[in-house]
Coordinates of N, CA and C in Angstrom, one line a residue:
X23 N 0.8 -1.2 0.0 CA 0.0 0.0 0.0 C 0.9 1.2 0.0
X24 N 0.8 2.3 -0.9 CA 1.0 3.6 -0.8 C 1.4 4.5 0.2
X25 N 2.1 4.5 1.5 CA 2.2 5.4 2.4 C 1.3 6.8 1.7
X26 N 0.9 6.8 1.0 CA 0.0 8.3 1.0 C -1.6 8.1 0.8
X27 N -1.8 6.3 0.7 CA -2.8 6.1 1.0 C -3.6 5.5 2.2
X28 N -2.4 5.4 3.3 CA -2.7 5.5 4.9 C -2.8 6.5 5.8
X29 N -4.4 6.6 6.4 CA -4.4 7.3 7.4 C -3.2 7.9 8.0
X30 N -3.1 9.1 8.1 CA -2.1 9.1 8.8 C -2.3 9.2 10.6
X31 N -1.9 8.1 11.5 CA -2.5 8.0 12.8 C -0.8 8.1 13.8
X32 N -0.7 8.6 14.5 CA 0.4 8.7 15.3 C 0.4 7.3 16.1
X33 N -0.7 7.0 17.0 CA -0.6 5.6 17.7 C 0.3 4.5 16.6
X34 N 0.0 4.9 15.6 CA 0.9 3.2 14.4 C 2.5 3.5 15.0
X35 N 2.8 4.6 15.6 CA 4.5 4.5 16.0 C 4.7 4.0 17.5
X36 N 3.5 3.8 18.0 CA 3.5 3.5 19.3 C 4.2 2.0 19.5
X37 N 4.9 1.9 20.6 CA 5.9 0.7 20.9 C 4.6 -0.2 21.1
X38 N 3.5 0.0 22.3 CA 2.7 -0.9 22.3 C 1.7 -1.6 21.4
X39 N 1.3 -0.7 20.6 CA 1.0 -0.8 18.8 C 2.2 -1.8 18.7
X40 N 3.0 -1.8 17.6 CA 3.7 -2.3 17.1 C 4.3 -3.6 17.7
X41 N 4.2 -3.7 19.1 CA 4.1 -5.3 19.6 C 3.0 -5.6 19.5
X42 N 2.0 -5.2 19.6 CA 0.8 -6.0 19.0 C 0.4 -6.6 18.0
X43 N 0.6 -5.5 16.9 CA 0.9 -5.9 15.1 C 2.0 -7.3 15.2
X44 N 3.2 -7.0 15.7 CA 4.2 -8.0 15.4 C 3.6 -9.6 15.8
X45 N 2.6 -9.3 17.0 CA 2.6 -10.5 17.9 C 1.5 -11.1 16.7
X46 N 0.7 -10.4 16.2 CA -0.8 -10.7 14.9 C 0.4 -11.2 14.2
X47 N 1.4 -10.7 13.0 CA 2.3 -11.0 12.3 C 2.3 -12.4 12.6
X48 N 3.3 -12.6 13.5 CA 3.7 -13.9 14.1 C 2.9 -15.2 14.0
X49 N 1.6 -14.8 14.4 CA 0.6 -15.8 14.3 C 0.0 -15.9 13.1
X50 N 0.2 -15.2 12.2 CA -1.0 -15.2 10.9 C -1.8 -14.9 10.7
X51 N -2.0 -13.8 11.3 CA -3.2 -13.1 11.3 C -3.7 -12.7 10.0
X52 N -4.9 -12.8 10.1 CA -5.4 -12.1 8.1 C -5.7 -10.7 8.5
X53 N -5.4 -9.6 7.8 CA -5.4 -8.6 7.6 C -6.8 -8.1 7.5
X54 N -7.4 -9.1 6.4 CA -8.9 -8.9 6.2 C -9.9 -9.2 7.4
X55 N -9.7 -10.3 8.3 CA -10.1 -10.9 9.1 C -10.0 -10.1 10.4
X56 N -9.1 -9.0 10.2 CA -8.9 -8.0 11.7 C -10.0 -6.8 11.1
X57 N -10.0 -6.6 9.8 CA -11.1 -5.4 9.3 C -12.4 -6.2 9.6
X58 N -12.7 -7.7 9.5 CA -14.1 -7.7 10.0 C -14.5 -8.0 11.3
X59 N -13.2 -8.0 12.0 CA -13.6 -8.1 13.5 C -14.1 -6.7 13.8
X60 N -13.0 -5.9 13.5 CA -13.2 -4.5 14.0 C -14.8 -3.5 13.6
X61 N -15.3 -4.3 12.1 CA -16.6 -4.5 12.0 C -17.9 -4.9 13.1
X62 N -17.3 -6.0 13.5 CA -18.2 -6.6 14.6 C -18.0 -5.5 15.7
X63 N -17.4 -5.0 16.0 CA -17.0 -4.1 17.0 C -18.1 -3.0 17.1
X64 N -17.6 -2.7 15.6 CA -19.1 -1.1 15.3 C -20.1 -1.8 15.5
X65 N -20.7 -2.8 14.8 CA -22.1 -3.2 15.0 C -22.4 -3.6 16.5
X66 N -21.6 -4.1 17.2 CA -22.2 -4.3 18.6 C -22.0 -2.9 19.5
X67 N -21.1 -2.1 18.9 CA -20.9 -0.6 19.7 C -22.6 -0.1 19.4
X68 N -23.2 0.3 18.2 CA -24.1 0.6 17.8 C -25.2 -0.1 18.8
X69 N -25.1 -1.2 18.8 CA -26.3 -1.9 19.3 C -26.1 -1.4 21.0
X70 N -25.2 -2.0 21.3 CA -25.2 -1.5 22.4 C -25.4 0.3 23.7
X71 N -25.4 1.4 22.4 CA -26.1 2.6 22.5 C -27.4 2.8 22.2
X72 N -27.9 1.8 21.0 CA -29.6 1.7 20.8 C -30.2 1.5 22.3
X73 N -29.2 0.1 22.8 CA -30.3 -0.8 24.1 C -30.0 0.4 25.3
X74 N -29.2 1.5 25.2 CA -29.2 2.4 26.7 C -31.0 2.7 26.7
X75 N -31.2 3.0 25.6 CA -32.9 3.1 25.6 C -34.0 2.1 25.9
X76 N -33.5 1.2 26.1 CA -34.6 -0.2 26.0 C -33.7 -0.6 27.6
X77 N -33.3 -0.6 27.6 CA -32.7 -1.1 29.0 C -32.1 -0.3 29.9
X78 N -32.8 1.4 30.7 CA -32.7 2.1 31.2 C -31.3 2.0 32.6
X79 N -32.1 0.8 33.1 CA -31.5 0.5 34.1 C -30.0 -0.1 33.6
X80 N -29.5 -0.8 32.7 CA -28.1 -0.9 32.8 C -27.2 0.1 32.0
X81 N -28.1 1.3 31.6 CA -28.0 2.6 30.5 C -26.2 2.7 30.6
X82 N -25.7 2.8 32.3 CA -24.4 3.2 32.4 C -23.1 2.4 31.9
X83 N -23.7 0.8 31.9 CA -22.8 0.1 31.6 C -22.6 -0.2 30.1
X84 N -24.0 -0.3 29.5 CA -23.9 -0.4 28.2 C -23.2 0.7 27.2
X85 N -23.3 2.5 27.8 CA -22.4 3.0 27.7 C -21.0 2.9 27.3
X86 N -20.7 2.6 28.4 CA -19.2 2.4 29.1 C -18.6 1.4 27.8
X87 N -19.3 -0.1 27.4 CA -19.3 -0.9 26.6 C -19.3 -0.6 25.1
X88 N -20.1 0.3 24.8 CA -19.9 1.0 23.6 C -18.6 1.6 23.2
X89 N -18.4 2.3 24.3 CA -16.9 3.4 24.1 C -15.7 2.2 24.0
X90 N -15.6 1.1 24.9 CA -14.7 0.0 24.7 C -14.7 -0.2 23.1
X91 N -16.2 -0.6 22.9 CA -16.3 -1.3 21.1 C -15.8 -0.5 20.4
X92 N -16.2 0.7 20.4 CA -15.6 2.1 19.4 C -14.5 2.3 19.4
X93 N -13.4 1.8 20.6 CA -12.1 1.9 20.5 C -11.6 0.8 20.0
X94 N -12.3 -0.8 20.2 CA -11.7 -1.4 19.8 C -11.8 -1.8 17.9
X95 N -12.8 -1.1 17.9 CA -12.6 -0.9 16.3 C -11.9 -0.3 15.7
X96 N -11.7 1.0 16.6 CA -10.9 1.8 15.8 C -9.1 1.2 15.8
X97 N -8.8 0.6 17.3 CA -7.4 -0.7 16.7 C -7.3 -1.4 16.1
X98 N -9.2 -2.0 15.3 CA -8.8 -2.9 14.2 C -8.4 -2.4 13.1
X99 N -8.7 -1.0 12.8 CA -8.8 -0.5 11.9 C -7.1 0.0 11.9
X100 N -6.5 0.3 12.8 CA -4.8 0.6 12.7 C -4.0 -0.7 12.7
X101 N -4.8 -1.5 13.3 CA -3.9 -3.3 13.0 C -3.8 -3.4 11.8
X102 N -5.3 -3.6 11.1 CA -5.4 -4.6 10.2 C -3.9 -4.0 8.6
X103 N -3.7 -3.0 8.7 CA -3.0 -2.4 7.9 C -1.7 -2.4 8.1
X104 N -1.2 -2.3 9.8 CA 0.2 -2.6 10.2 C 0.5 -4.4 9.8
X105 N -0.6 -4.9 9.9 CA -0.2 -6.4 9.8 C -0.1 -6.9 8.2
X106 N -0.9 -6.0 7.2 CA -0.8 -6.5 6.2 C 0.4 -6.2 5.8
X107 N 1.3 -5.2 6.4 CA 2.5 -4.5 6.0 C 3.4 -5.5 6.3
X108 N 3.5 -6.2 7.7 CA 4.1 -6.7 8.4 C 4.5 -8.2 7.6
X109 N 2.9 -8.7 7.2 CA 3.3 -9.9 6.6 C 3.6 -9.5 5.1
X110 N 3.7 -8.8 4.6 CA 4.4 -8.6 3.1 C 2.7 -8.8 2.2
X111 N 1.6 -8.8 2.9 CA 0.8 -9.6 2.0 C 0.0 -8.3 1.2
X112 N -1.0 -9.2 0.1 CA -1.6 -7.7 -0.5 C -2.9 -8.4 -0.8
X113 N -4.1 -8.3 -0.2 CA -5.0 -9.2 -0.8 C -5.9 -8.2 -2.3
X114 N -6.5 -8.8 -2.9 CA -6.8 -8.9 -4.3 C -8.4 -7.4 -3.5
X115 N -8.9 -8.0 -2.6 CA -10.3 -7.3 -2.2 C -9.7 -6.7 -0.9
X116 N -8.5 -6.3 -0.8 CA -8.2 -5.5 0.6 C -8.5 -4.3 0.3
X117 N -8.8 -3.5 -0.5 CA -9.5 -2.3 -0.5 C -10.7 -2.1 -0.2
X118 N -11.8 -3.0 -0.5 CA -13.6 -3.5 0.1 C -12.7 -3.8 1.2
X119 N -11.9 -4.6 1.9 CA -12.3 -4.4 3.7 C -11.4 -3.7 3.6
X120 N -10.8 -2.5 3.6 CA -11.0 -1.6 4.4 C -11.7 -0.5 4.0
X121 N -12.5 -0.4 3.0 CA -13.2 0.6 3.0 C -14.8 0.2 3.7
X122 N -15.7 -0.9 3.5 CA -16.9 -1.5 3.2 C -17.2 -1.7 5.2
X123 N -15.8 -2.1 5.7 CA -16.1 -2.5 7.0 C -16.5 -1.0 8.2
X124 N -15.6 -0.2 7.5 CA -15.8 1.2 8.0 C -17.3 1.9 7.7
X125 N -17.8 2.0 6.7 CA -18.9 2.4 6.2 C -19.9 1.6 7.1
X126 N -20.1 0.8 7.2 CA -21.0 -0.4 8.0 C -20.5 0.2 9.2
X127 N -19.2 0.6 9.9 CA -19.3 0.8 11.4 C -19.5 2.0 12.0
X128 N -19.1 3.2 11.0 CA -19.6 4.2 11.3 C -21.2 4.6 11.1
X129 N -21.8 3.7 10.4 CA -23.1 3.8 10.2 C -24.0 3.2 11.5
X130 N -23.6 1.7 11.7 CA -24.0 1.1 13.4 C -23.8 1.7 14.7
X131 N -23.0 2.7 14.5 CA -22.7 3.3 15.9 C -23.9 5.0 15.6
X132 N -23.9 5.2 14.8 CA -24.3 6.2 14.8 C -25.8 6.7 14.5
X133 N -26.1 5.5 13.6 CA -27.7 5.3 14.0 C -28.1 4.9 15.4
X134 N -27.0 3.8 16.0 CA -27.4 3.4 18.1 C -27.5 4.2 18.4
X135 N -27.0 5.3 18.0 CA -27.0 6.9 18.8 C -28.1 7.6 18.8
X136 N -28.3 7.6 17.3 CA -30.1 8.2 17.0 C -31.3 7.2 17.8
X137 N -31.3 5.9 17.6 CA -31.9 5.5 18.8 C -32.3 5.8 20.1
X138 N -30.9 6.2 20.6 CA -30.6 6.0 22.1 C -31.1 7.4 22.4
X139 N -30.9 8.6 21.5 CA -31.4 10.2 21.5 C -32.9 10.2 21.2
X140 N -33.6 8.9 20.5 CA -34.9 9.3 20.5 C -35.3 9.7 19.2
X141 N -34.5 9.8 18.8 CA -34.4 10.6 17.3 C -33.8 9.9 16.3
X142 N -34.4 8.6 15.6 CA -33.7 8.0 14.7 C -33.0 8.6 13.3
X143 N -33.6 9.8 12.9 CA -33.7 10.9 12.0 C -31.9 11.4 12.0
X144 N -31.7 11.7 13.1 CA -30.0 12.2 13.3 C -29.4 11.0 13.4
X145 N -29.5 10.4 14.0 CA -28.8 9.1 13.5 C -28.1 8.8 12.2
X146 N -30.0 8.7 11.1 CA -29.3 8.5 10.1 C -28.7 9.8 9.2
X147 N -29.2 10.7 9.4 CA -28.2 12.3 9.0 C -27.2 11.9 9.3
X148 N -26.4 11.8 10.4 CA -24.9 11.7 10.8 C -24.4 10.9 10.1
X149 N -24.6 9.6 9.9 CA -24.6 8.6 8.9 C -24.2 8.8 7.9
X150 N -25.3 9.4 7.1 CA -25.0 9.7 5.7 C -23.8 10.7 5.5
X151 N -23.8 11.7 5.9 CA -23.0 12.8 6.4 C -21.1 12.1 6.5
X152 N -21.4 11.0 7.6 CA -20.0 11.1 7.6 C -19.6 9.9 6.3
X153 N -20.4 8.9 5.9 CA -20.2 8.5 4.7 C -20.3 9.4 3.2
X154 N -20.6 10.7 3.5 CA -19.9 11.5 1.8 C -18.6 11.9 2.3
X155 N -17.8 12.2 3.2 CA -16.7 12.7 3.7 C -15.8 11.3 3.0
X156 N -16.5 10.1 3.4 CA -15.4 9.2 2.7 C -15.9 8.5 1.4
X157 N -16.8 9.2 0.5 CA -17.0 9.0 -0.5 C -16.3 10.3 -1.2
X158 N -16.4 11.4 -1.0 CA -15.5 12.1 -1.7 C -14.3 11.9 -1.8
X159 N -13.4 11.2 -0.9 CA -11.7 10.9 -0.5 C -11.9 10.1 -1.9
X160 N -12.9 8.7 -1.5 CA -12.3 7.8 -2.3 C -12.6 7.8 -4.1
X161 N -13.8 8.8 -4.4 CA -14.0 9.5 -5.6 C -13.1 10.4 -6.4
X162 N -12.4 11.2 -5.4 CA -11.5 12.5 -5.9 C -10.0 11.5 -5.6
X163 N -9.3 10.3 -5.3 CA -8.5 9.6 -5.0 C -8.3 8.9 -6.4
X164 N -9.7 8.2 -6.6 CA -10.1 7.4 -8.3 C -9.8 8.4 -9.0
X165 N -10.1 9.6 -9.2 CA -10.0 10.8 -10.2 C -8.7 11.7 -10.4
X166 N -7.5 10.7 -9.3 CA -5.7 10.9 -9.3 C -5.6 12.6 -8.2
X167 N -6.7 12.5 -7.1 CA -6.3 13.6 -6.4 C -5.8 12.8 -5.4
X168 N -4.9 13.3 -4.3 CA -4.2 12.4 -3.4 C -5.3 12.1 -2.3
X169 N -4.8 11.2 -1.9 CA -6.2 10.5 -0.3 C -6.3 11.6 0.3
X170 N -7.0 12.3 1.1 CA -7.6 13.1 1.7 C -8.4 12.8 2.9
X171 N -7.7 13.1 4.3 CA -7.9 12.4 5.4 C -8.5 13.1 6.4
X172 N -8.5 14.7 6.2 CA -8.2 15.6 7.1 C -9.9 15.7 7.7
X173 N -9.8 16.2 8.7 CA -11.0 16.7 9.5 C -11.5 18.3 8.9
X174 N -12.8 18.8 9.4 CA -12.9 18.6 11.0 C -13.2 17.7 11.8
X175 N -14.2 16.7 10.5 CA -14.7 15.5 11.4 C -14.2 14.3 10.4
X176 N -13.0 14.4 10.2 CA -12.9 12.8 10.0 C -12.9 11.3 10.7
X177 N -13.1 10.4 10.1 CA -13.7 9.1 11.2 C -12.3 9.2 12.7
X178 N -11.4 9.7 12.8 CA -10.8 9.4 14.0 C -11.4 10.9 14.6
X179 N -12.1 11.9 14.7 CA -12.7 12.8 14.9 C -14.2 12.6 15.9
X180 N -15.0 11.9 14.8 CA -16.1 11.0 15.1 C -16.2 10.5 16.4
X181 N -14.9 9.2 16.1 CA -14.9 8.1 17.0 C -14.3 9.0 18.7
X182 N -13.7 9.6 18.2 CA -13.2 10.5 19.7 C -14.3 11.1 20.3
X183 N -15.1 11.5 19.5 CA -15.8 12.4 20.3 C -17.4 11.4 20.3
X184 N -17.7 10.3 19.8 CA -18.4 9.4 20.2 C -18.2 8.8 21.5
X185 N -16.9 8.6 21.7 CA -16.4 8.1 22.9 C -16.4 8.7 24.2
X186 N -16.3 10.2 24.3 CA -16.3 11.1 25.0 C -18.1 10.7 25.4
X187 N -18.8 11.2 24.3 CA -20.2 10.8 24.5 C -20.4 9.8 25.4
X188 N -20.1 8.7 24.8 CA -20.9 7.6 25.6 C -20.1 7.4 27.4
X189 N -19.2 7.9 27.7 CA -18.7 8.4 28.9 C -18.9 9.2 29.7
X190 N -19.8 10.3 28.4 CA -20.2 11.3 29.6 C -21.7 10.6 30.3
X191 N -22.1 10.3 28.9 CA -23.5 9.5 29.5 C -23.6 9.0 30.2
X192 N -22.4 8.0 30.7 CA -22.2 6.8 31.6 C -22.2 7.6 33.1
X193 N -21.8 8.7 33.4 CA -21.5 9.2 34.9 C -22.4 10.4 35.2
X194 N -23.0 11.0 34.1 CA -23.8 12.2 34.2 C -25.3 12.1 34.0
X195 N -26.0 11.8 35.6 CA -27.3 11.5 35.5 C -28.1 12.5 34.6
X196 N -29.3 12.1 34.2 CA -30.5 13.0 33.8 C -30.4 13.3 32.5
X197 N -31.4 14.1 31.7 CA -31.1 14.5 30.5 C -30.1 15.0 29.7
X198 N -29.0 16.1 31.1 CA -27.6 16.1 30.1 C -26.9 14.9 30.1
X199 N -27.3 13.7 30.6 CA -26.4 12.7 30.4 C -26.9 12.1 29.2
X200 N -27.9 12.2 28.8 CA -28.6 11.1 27.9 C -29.0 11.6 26.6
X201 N -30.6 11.7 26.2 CA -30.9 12.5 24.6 C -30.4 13.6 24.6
X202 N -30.0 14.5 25.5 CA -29.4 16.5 25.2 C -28.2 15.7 24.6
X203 N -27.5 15.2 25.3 CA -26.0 15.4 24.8 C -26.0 14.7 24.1
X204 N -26.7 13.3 23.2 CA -27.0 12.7 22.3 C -27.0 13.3 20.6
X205 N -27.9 14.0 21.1 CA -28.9 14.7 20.4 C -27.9 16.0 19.5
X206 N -27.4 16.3 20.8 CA -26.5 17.7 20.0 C -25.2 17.1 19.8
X207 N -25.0 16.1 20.4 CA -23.5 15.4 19.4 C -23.8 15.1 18.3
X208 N -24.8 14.4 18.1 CA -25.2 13.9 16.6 C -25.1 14.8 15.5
X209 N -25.8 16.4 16.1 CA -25.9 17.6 15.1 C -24.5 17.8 15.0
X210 N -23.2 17.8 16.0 CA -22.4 18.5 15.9 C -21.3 17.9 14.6
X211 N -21.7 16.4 14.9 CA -21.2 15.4 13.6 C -21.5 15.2 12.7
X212 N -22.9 16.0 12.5 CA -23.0 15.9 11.0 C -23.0 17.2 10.1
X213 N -22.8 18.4 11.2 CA -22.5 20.0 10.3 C -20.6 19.6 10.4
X214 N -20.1 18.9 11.3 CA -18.7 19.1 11.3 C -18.3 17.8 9.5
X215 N -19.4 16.6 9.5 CA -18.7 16.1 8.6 C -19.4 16.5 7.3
X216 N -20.4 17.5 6.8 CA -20.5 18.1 5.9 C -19.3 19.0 5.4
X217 N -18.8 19.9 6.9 CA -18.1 20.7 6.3 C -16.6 20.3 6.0
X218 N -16.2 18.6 6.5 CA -15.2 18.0 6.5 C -15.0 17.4 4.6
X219 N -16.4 16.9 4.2 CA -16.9 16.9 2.7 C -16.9 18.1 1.9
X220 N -17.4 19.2 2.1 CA -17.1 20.6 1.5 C -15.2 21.0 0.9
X221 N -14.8 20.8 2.1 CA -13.0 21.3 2.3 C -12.4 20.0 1.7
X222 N -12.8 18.6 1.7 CA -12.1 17.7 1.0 C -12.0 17.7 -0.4
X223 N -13.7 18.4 -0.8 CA -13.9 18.2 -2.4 C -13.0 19.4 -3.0
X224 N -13.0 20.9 -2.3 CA -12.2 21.5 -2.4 C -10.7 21.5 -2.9
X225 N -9.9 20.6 -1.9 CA -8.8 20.4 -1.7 C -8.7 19.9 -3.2
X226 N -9.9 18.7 -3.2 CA -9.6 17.6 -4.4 C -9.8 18.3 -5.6
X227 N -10.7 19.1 -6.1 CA -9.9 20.2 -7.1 C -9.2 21.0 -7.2
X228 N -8.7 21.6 -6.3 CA -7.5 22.2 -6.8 C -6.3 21.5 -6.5
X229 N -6.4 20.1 -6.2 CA -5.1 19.7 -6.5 C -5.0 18.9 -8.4
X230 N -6.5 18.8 -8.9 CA -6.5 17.9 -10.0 C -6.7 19.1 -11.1
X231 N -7.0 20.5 -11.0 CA -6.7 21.5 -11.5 C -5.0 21.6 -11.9
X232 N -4.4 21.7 -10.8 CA -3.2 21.9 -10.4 C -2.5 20.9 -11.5
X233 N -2.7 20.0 -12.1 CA -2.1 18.8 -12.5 C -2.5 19.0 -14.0
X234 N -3.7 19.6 -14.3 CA -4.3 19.5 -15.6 C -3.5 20.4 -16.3

């Protein structure tokens, strides 16, 4: 893969990173097989912010459980790429998982959210929203402008401040714990990944201008 078509993530230089990758390496880990775990991750993160609504009483732990999922997806998502590096491998459909598994996890967590706010409507706005951010990248990328990763809200943007969410939820009783802060995170993630789509398509012509 391209070094200019990897996220660029600071944690991939991390010592503990990097023994972990090595230790996947070592064992044979499939590359592809860490993008659909890290899948499974979003969809149970998702589910698990839907049920804070259906299941009031364990609202704080299911929380707490979500923010775990959401992180641990997002390590699948820095593994599965350090390991394909690691084993020299290049699969034929490693572009579908790593694009296809993300789309599906940013979508499961963020509709659980519209759920969990009461408001399935922002849910799926945020949704759509943060899926043209990475339909423009990989549109204007096909069209020879360079990957385009940057925020305001790109998916490591998201996931941070989804996480923050479901933690505040977990310790701050009452409505700012629950649909308020739901509700206006949801909004805040889908004017931040509009305008994160606006500034990418931007970027992406005048770098393909630039070239013509």
């Amino acid at each position: 893969m391209d070094e200019s078509d990897r996220r660029p993530i600071a944690a991939r230089n991390l010592g503990v990173t990097q023994r972990m990758a090595a230790a996947l390496v070592a064992r044979g880990a499939s590359p592809n097989g860490i993008s659909v775990a890290g899948m499974m991750a979003g969809l149970a993160a998702g589910l698990a912010f839907a049920a804070t609504g259906w299941l009031p009483g364990l609202a704080w732990l299911l929380w707490l459980l979500g923010a775990l999922l959401v992180q641990a997806r997002l390590m699948a998502n820095l593994l599965d790429g350090m390991v394909a590096i690691g084993r020299g491998v290049a699969s034929p459909v490693g572009e579908l998982f790593n694009e296809v598994p993300d789309r599906v996890s940013d979508t499961a967590v963020l509709v659980g959210l519209g759920v969990a706010a009461g408001c399935l409507s922002l849910g799926v706005g945020a949704a759509l929203a943060a899926m043209l951010t990475a339909y423009i990248r990989t549109t204007a990328r096909a069209a020879g402008a360079p990957s385009d990763f940057g925020g305001p809200m790109a998916k490591q943007h998201r996931m941070a401040l989804v996480t923050a969410l479901a933690i505040w939820c977990a310790v701050v009783p009452g409505a700012w714990g629950g649909p308020v802060a739901v509700q206006a995170t949801l909004a805040v993630i889908t004017l931040g990944s509009l305008l994160t789509a606006w500034l990418r398509l931007s970027r992406a012509a005048v770098a393909l201008r630039g070239r013509a």
